[in-house]
PDB file of N, CA and C in Angstrom:
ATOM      1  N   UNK A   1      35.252-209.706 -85.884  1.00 49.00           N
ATOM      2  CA  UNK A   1      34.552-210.939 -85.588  1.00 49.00           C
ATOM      3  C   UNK A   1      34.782-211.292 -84.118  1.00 49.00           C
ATOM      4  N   UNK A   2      33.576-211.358 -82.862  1.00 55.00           N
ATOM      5  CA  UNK A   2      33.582-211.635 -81.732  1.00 55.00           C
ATOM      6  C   UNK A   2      33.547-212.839 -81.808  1.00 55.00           C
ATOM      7  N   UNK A   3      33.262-214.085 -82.484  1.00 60.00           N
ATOM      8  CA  UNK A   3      32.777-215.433 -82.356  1.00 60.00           C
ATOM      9  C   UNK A   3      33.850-216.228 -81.800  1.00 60.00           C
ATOM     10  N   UNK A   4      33.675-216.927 -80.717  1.00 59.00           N
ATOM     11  CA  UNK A   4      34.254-217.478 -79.657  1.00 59.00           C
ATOM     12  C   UNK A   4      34.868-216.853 -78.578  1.00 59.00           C
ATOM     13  N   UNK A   5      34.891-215.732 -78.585  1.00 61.00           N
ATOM     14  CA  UNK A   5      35.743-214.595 -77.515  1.00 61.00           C
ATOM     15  C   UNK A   5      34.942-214.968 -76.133  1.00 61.00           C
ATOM     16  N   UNK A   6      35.848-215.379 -74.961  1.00 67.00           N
ATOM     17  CA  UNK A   6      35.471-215.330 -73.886  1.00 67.00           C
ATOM     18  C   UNK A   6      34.718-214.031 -73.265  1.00 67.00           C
ATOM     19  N   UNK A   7      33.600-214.690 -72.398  1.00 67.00           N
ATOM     20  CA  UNK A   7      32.776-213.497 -72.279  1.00 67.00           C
ATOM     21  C   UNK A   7      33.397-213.375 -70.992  1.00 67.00           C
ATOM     22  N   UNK A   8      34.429-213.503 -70.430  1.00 66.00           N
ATOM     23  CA  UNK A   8      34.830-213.368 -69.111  1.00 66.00           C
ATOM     24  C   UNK A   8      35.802-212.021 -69.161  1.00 66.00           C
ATOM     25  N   UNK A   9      36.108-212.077 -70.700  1.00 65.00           N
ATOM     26  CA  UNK A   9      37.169-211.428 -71.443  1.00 65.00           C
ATOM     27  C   UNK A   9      36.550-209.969 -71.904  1.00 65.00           C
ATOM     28  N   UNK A  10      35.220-210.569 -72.170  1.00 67.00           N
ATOM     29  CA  UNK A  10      34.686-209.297 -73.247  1.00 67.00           C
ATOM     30  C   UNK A  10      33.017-209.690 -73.147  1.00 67.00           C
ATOM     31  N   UNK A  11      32.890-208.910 -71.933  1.00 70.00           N
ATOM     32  CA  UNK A  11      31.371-209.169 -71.334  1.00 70.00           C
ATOM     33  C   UNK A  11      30.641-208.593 -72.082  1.00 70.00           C
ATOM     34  N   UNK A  12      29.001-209.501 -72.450  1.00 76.00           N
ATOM     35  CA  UNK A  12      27.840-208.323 -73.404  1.00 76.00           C
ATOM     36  C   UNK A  12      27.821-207.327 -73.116  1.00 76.00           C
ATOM     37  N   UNK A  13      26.977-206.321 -73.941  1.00 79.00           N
ATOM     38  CA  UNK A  13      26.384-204.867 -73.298  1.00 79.00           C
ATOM     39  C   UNK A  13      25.914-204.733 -72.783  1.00 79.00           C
ATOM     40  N   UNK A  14      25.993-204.073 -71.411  1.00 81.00           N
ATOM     41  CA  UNK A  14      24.407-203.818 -70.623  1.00 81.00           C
ATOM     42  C   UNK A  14      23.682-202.678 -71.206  1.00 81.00           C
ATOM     43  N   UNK A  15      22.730-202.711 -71.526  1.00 87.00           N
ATOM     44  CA  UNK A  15      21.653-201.458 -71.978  1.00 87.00           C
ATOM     45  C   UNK A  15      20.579-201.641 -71.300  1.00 87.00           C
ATOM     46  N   UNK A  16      20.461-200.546 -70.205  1.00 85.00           N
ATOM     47  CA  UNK A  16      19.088-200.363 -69.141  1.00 85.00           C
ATOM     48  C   UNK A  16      18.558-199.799 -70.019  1.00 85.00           C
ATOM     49  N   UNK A  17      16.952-200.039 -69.354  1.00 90.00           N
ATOM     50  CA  UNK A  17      15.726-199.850 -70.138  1.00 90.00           C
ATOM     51  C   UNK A  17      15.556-198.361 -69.927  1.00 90.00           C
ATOM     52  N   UNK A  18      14.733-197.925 -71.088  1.00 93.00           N
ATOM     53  CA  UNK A  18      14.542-196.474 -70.933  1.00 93.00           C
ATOM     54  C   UNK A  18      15.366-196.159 -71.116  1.00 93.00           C
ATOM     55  N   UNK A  19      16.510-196.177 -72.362  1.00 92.00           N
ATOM     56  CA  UNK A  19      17.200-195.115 -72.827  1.00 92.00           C
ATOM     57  C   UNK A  19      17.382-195.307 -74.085  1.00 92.00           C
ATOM     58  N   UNK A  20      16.451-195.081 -74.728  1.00 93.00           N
ATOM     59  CA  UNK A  20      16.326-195.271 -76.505  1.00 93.00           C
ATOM     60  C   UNK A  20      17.925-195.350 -76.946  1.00 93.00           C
ATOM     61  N   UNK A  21      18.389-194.066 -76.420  1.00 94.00           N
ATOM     62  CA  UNK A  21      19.440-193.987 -77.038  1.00 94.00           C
ATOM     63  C   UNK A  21      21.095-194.377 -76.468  1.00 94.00           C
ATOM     64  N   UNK A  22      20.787-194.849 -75.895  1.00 90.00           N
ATOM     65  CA  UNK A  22      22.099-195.239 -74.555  1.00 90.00           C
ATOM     66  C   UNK A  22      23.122-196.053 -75.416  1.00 90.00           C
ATOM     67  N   UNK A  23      22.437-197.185 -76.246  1.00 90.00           N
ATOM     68  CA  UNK A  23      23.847-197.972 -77.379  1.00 90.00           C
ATOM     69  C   UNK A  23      24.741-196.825 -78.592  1.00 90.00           C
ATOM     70  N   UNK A  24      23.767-196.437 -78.963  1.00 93.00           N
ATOM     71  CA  UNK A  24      24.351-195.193 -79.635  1.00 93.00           C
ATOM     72  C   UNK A  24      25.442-194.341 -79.235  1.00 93.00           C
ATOM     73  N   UNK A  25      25.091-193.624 -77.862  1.00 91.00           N
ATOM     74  CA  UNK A  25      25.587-192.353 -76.779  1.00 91.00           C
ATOM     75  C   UNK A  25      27.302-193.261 -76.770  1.00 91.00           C
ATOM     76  N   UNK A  26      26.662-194.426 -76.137  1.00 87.00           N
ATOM     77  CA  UNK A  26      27.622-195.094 -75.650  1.00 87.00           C
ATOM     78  C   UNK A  26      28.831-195.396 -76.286  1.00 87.00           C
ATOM     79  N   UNK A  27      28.070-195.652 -77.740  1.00 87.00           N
ATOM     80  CA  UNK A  27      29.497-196.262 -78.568  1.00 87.00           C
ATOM     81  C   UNK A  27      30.128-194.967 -78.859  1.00 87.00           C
ATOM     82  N   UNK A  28      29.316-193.928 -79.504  1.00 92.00           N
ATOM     83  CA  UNK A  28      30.097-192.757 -79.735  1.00 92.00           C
ATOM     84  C   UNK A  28      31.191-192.756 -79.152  1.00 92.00           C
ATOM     85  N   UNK A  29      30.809-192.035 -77.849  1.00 86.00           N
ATOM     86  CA  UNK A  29      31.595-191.870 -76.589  1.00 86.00           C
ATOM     87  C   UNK A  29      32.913-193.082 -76.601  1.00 86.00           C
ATOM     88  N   UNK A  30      32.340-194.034 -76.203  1.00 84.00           N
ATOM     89  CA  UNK A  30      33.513-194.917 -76.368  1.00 84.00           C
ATOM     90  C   UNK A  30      34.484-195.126 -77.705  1.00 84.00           C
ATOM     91  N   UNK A  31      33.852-194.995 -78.953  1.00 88.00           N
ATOM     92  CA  UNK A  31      35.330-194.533 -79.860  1.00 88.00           C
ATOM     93  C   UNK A  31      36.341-193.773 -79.933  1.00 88.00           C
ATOM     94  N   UNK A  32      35.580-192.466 -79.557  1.00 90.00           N
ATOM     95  CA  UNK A  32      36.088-191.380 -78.940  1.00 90.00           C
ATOM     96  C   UNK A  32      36.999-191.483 -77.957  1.00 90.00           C
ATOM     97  N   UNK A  33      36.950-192.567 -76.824  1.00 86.00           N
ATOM     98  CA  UNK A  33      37.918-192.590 -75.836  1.00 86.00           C
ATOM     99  C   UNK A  33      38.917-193.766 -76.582  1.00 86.00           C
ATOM    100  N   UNK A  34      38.965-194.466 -77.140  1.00 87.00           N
ATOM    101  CA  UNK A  34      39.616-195.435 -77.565  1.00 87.00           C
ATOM    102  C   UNK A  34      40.462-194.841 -78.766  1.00 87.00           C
ATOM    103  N   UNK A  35      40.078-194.005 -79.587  1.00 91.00           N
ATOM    104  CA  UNK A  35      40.665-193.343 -80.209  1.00 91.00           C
ATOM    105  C   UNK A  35      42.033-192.397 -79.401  1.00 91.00           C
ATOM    106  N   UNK A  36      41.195-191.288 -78.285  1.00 89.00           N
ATOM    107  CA  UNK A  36      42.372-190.848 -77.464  1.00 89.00           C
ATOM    108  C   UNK A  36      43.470-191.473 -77.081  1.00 89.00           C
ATOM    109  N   UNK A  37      42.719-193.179 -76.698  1.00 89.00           N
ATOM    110  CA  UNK A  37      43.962-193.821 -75.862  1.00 89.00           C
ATOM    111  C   UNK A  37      45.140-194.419 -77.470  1.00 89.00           C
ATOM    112  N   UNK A  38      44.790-194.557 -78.165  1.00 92.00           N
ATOM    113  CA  UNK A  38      45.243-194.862 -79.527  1.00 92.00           C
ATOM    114  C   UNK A  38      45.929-193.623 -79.583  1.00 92.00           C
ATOM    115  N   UNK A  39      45.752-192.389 -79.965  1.00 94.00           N
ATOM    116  CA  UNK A  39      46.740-191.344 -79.887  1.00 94.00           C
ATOM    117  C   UNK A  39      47.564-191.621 -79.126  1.00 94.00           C
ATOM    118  N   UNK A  40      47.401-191.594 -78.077  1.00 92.00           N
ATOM    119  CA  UNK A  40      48.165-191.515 -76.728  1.00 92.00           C
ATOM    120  C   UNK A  40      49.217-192.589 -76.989  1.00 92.00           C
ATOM    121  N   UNK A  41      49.150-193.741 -77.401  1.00 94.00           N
ATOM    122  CA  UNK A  41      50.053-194.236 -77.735  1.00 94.00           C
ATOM    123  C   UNK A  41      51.036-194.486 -78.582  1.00 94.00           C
ATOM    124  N   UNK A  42      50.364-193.824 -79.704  1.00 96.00           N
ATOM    125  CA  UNK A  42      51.203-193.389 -80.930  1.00 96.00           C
ATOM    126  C   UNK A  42      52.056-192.913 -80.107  1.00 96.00           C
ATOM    127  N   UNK A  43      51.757-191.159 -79.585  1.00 96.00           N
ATOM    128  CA  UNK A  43      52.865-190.466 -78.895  1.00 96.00           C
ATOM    129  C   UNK A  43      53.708-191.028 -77.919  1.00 96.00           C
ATOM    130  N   UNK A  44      53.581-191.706 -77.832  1.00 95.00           N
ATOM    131  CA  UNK A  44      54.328-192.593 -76.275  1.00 95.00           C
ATOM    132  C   UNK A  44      55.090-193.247 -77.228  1.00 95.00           C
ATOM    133  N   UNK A  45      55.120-193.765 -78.374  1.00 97.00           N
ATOM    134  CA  UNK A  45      56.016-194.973 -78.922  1.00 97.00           C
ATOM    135  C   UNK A  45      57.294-193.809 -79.527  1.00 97.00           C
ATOM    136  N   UNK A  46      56.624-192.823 -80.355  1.00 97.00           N
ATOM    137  CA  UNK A  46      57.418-191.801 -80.709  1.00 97.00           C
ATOM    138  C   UNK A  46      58.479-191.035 -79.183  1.00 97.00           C
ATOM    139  N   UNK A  47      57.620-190.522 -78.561  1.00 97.00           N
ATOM    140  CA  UNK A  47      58.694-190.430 -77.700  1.00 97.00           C
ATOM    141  C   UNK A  47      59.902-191.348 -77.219  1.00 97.00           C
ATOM    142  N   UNK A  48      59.356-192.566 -77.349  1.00 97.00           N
ATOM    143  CA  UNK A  48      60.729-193.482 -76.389  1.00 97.00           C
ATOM    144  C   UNK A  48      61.213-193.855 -77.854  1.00 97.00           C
ATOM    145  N   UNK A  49      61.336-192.865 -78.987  1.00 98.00           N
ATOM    146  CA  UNK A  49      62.117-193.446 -80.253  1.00 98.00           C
ATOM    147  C   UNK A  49      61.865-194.909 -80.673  1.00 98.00           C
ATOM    148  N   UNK A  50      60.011-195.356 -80.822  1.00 98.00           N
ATOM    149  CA  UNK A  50      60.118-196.764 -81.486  1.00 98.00           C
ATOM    150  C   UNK A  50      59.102-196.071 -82.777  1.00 98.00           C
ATOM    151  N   UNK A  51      59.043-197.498 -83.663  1.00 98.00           N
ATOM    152  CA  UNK A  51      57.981-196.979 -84.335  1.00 98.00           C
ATOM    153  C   UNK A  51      56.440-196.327 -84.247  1.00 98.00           C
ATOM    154  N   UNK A  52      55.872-195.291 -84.399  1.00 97.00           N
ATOM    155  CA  UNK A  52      54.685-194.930 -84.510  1.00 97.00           C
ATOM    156  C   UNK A  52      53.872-196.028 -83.800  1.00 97.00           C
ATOM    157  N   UNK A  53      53.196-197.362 -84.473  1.00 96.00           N
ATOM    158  CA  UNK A  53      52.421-198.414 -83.897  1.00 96.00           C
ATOM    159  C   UNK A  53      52.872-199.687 -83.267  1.00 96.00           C
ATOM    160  N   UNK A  54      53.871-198.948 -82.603  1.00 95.00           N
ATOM    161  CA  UNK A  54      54.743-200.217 -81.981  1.00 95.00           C
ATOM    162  C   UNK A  54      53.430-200.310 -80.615  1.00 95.00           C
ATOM    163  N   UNK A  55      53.301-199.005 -80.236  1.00 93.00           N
ATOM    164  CA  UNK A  55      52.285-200.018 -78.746  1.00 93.00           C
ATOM    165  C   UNK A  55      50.356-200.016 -79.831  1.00 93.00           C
ATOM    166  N   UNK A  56      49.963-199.158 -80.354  1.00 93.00           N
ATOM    167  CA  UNK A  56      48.729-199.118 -81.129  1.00 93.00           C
ATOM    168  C   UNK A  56      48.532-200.485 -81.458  1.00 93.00           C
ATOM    169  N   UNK A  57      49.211-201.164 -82.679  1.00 92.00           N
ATOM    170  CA  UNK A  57      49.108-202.235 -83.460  1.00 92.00           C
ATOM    171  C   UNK A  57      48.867-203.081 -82.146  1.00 92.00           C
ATOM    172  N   UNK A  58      49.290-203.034 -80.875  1.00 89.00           N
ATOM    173  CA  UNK A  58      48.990-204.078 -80.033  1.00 89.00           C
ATOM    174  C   UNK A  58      48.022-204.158 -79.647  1.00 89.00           C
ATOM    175  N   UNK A  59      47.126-203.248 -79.425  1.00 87.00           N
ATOM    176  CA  UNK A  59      46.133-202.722 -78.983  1.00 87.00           C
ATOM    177  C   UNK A  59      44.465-203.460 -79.784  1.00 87.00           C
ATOM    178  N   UNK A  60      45.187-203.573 -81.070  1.00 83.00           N
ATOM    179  CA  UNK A  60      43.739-203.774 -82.409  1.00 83.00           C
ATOM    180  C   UNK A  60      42.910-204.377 -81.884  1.00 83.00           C
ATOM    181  N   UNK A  61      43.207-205.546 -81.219  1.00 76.00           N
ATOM    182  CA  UNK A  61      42.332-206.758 -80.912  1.00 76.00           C
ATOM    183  C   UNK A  61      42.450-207.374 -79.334  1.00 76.00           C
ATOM    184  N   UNK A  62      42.452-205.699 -78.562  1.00 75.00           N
ATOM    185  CA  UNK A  62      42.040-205.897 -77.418  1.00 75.00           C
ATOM    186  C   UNK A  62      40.884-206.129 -76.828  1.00 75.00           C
ATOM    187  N   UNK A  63      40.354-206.493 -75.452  1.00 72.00           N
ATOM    188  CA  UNK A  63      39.278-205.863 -74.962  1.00 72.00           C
ATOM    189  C   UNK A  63      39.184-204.455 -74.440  1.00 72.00           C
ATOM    190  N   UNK A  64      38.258-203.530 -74.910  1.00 72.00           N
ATOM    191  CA  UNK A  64      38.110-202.193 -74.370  1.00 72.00           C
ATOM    192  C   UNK A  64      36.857-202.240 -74.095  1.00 72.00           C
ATOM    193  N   UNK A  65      36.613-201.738 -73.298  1.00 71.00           N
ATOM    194  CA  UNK A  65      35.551-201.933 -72.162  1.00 71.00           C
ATOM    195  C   UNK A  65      35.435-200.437 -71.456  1.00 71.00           C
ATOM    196  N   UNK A  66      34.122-199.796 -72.292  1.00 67.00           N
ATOM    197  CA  UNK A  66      33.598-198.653 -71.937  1.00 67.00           C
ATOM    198  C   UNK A  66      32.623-198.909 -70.516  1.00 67.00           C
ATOM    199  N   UNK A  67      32.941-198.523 -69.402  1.00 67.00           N
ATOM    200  CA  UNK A  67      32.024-198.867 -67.970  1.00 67.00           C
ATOM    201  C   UNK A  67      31.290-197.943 -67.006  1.00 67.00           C
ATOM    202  N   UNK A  68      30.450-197.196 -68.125  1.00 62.00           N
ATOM    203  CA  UNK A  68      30.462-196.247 -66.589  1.00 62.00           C
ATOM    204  C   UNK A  68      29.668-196.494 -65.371  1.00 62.00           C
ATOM    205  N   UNK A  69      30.626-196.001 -64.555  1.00 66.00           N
ATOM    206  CA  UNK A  69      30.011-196.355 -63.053  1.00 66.00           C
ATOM    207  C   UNK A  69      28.765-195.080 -62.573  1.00 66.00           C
ATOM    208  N   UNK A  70      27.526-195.847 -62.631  1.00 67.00           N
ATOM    209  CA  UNK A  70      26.564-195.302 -62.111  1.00 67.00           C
ATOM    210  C   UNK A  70      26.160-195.244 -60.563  1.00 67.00           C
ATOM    211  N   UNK A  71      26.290-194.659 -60.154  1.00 72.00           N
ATOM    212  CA  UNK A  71      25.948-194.896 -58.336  1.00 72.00           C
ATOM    213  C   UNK A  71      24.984-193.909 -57.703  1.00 72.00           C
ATOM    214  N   UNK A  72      23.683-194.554 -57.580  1.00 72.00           N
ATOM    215  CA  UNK A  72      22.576-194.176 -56.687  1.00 72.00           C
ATOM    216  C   UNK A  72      23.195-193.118 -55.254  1.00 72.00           C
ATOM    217  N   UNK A  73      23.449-192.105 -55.284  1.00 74.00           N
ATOM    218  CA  UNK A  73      23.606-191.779 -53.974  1.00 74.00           C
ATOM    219  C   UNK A  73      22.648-191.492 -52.933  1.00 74.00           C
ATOM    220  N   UNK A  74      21.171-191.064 -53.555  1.00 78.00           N
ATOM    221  CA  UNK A  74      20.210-191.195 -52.519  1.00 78.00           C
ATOM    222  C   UNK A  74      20.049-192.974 -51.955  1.00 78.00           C
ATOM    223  N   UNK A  75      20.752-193.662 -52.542  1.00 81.00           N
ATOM    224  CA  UNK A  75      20.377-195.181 -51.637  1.00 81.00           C
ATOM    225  C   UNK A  75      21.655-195.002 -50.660  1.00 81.00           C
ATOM    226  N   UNK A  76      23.000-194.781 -51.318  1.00 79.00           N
ATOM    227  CA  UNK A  76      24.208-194.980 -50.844  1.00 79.00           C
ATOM    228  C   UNK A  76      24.685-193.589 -49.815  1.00 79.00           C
ATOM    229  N   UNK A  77      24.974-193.809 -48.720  1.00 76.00           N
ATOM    230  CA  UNK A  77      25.255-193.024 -47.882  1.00 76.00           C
ATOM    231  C   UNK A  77      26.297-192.256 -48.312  1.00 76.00           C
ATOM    232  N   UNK A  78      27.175-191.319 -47.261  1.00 77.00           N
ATOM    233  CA  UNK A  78      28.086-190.373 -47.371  1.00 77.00           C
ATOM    234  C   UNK A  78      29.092-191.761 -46.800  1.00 77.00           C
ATOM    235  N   UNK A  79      30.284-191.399 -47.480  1.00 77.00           N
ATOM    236  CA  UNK A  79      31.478-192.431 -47.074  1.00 77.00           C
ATOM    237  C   UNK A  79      31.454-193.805 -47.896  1.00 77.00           C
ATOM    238  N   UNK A  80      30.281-194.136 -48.281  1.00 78.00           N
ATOM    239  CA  UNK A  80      30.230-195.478 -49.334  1.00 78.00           C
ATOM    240  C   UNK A  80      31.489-195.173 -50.605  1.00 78.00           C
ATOM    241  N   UNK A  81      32.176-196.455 -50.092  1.00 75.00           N
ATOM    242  CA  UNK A  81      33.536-196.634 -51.674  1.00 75.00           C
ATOM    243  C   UNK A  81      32.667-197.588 -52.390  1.00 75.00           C
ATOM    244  N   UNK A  82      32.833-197.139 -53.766  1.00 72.00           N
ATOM    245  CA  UNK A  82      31.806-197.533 -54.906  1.00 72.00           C
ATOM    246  C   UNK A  82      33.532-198.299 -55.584  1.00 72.00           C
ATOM    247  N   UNK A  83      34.399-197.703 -55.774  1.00 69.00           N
ATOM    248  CA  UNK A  83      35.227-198.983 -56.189  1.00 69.00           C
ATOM    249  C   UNK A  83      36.922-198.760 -55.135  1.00 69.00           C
ATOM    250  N   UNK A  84      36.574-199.365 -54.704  1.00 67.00           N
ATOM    251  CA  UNK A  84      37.872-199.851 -53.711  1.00 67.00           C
ATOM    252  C   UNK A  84      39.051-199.760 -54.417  1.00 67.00           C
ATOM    253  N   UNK A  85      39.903-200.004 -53.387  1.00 66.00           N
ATOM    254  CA  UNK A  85      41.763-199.709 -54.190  1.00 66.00           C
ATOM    255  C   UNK A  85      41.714-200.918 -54.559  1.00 66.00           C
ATOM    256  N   UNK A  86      42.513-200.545 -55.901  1.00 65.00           N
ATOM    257  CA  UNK A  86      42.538-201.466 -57.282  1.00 65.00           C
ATOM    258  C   UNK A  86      43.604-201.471 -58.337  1.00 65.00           C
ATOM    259  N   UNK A  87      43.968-202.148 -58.704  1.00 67.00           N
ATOM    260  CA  UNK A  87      44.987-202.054 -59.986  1.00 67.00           C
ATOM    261  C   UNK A  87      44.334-202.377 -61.139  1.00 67.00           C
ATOM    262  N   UNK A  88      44.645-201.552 -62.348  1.00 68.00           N
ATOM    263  CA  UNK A  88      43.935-201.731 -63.635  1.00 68.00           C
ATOM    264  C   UNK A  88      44.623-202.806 -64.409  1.00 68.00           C
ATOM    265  N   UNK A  89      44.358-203.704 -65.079  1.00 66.00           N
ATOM    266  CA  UNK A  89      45.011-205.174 -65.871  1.00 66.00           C
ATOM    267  C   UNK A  89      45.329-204.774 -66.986  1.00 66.00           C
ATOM    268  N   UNK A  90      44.922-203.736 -67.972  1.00 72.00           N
ATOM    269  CA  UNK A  90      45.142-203.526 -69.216  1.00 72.00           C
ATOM    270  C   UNK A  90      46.352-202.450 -69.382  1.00 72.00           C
ATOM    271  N   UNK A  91      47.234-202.200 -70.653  1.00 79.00           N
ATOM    272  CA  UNK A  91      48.094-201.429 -70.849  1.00 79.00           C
ATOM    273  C   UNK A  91      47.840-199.438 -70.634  1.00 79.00           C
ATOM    274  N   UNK A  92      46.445-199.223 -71.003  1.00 80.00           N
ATOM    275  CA  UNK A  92      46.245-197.984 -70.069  1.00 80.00           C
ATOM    276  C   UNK A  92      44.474-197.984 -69.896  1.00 80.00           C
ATOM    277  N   UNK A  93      44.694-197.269 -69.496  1.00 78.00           N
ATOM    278  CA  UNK A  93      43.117-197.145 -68.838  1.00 78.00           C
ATOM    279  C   UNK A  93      42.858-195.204 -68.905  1.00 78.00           C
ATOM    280  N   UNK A  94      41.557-195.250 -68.936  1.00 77.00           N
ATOM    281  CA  UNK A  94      41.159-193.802 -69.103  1.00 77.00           C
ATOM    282  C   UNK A  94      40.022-193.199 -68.686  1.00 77.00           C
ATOM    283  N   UNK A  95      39.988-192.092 -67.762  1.00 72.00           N
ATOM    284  CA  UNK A  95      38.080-191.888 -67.134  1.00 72.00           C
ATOM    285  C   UNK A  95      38.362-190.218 -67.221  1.00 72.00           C
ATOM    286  N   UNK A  96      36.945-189.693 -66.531  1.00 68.00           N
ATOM    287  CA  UNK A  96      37.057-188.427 -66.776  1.00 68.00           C
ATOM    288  C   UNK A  96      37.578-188.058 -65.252  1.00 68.00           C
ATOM    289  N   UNK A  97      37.253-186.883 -65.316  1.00 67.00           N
ATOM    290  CA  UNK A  97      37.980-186.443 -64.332  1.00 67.00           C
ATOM    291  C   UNK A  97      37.246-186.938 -62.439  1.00 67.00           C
ATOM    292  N   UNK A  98      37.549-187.000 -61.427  1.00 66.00           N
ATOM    293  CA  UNK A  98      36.516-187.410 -60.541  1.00 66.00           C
ATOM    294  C   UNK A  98      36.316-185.724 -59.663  1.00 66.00           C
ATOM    295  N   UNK A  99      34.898-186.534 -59.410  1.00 66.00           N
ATOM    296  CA  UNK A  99      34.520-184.990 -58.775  1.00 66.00           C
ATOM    297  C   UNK A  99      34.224-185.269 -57.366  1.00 66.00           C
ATOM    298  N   UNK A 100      35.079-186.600 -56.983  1.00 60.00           N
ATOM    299  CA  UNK A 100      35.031-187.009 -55.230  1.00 60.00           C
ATOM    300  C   UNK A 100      36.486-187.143 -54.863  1.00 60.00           C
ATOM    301  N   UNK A 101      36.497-186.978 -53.556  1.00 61.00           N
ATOM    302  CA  UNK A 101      37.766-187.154 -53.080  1.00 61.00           C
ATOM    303  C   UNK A 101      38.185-188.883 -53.385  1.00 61.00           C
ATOM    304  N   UNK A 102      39.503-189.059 -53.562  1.00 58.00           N
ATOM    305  CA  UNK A 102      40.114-190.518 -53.269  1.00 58.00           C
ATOM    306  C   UNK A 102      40.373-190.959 -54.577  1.00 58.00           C
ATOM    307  N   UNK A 103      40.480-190.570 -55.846  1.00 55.00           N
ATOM    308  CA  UNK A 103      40.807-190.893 -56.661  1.00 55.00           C
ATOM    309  C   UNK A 103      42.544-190.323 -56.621  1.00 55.00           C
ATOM    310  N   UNK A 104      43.257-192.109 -56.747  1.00 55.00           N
ATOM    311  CA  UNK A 104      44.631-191.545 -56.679  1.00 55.00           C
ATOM    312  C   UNK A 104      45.284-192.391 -58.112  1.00 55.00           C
ATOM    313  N   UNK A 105      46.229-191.846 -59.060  1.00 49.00           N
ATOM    314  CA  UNK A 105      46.681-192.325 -60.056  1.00 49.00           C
ATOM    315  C   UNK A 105      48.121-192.592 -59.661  1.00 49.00           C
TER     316      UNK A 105
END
C-alpha cells in the first residue's frame, strides 16, 4: 500500500511515449535488481555473523528506485558530466557496469 507515501520519497513512474512495453521491461528488470541487492544482503548479514534478515527485513518497505539514465549524446557534447560527484543516501545502491571513463566506487 503506497497511500500517503511522500512523493519526494517515492516519485511516480515516468513512462515515455512509444514504448508499449517500457512498464513491463522495467519492472522485470527492476525486481531482478532488487532481488540481487536482497541477496546481497542476506550474505553480508551472514558474513558479519548476524541473522540471515538482519539488513533484508530492513529493506521491505524501502524506497527502490529503478532510474535509468538516458543521455542524448548527439545533443550532448564530448566531456558533458551527465551525473556529477555524488554520494548515494540509501543502504546500497546498484548499476551495471559503465562503459565511460569516471565512474569511481
Amino acid at each position: 500500500n503506497t497511500e500517503g507515501i511522500d512523493e519526494r520519497i517515492d516519485p511516480p513512474k515516468v513512462i515515455p511515449e512509444g514504448f508499449p512495453t517500457w512498464e513491463a521491461v522495467m519492472d522485470k528488470w527492476g525486481g531482478k535488481m532488487l532481488q540481487a541487492c536482497l541477496d546481497i544482503a542476506r550474505m553480508f548479514a551472514v558474513g558479519r555473523d548476524l541473522p540471515q534478515n538482519t539488513f533484508s527485513d530492513l529493506m521491505e518497505y524501502g524506497a527502490h528506485l529503478l532510474a535509468p539514465t538516458g543521455s542524448d549524446l548527439k545533443k550532448h557534447g564530448k566531456g558533458t558530466v551527465f551525473a556529477g560527484f555524488h554520494y548515494d543516501l540509501n543502504f546500497m545502491t546498484i548499476h551495471g557496469k559503465s562503459r565511460f571513463p569516471g565512474l569511481s566506487l
